[in-house]
Tab-separated table of C-alpha atoms in Angstrom:
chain	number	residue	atom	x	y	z
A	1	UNK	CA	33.390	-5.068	85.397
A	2	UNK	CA	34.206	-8.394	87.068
A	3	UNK	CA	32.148	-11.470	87.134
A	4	UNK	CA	30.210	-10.900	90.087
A	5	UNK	CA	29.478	-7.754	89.380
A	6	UNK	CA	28.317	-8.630	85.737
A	7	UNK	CA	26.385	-12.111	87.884
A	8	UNK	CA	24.504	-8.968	90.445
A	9	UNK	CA	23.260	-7.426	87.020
A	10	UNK	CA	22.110	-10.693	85.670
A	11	UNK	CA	20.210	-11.020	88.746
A	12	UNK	CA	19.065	-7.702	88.660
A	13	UNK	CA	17.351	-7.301	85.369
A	14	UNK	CA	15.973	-10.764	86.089
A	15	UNK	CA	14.384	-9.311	89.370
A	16	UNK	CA	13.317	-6.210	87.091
A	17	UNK	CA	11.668	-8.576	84.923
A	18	UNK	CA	14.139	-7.989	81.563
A	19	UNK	CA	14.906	-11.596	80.779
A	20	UNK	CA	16.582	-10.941	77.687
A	21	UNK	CA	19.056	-8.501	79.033
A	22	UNK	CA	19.776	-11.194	82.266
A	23	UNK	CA	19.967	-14.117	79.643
A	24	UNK	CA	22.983	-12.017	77.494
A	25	UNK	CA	24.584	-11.280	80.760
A	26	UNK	CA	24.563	-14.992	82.383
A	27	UNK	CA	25.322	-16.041	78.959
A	28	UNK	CA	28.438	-13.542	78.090
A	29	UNK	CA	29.756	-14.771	81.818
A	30	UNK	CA	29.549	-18.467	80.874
A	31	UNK	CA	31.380	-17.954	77.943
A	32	UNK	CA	34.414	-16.176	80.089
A	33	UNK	CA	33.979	-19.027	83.162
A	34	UNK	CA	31.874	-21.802	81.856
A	35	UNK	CA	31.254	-23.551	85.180
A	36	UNK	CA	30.786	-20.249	86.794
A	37	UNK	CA	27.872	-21.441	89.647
A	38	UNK	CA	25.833	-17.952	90.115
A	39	UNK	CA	25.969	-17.380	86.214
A	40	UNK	CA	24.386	-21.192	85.905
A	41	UNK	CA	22.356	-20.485	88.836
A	42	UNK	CA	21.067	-17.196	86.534
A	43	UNK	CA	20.458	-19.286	83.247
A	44	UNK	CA	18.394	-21.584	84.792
A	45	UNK	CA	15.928	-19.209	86.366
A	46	UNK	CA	15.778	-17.741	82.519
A	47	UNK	CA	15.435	-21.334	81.440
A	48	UNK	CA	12.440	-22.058	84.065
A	49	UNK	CA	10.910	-18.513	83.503
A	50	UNK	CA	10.684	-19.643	79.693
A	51	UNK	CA	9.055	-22.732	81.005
A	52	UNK	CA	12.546	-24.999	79.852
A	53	UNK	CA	12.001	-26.872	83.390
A	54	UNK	CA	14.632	-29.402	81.958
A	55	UNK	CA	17.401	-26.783	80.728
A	56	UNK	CA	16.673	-24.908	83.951
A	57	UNK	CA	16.815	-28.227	85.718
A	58	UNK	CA	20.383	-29.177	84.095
A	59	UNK	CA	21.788	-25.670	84.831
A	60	UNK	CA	20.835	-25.868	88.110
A	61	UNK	CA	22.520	-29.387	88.407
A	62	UNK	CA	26.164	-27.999	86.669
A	63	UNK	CA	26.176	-25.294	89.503
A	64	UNK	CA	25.564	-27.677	92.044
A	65	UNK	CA	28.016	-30.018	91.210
A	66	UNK	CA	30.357	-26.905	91.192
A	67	UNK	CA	29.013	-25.610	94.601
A	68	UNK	CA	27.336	-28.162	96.277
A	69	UNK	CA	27.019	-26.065	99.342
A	70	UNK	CA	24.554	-23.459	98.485
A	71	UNK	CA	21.142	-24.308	99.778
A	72	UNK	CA	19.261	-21.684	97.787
A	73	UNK	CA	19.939	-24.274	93.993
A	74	UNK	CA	19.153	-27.430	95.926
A	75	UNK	CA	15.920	-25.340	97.297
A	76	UNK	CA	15.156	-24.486	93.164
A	77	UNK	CA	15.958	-27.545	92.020
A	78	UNK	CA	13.550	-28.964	94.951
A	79	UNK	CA	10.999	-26.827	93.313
A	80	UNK	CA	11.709	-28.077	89.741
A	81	UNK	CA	11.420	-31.849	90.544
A	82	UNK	CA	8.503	-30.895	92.523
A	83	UNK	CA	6.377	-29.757	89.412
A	84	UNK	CA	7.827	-32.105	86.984
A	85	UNK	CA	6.225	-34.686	89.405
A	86	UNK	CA	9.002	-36.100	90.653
A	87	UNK	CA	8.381	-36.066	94.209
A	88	UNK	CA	10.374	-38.354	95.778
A	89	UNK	CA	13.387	-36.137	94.155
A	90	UNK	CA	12.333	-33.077	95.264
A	91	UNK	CA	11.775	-34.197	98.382
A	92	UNK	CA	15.683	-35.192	98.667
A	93	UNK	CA	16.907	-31.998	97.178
A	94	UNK	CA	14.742	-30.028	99.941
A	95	UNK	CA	16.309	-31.988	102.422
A	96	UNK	CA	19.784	-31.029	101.269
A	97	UNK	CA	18.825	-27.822	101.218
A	98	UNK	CA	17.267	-27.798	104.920
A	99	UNK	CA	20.467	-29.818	106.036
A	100	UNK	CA	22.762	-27.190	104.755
A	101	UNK	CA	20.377	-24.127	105.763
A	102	UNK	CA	18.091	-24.951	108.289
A	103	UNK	CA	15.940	-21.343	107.973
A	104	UNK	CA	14.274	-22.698	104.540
């Protein structure tokens, strides 16, 4: 199985609500491609769902500094910022977001 396709079954048991399984699989893909921006992308919506907001929050910082250009992490991260009070953050990293996908 390649990366993506082990990344899609992250995501999957995540969606299925198996956190543990989606946690081994984000984590045995970081371990092949550490900066690997889905897998990061992954860990930090275990992180958050564990209520890390700051581990989820530095995850989702890594993948954007590896793909700056996806609007859905700078949307999360948006949402992170947001309840960790930082609004003035959040606000910025909903902008980005917006500016690189307007449909948000």
């Amino acid at each position: 199985m390649n990366l993506e396709d082990s990344v899609a079954e992250g995501l999957q048991s995540f969606q299925n609500g198996d956190i543990e399984a989606a946690e081994s699989i984000f984590l045995n893909v970081l371990q092949e491609q550490p900066k690997h921006p889905q897998a990061l992308h992954g860990k930090s919506l275990v992180l958050h769902s564990r209520g890390d907001r700051t581990g989820a929050r530095l995850a989702l910082v890594e993948a954007i500094s590896v793909s700056p250009h996806v609007a859905g992490y700078h949307n999360n991260l948006g949402c992170i910022l947001f309840e960790e009070g930082e609004d003035e953050e959040a606000q910025t990293a909903f902008y980005r977001a917006l500016k690189i996908d307007p449909t948000l």
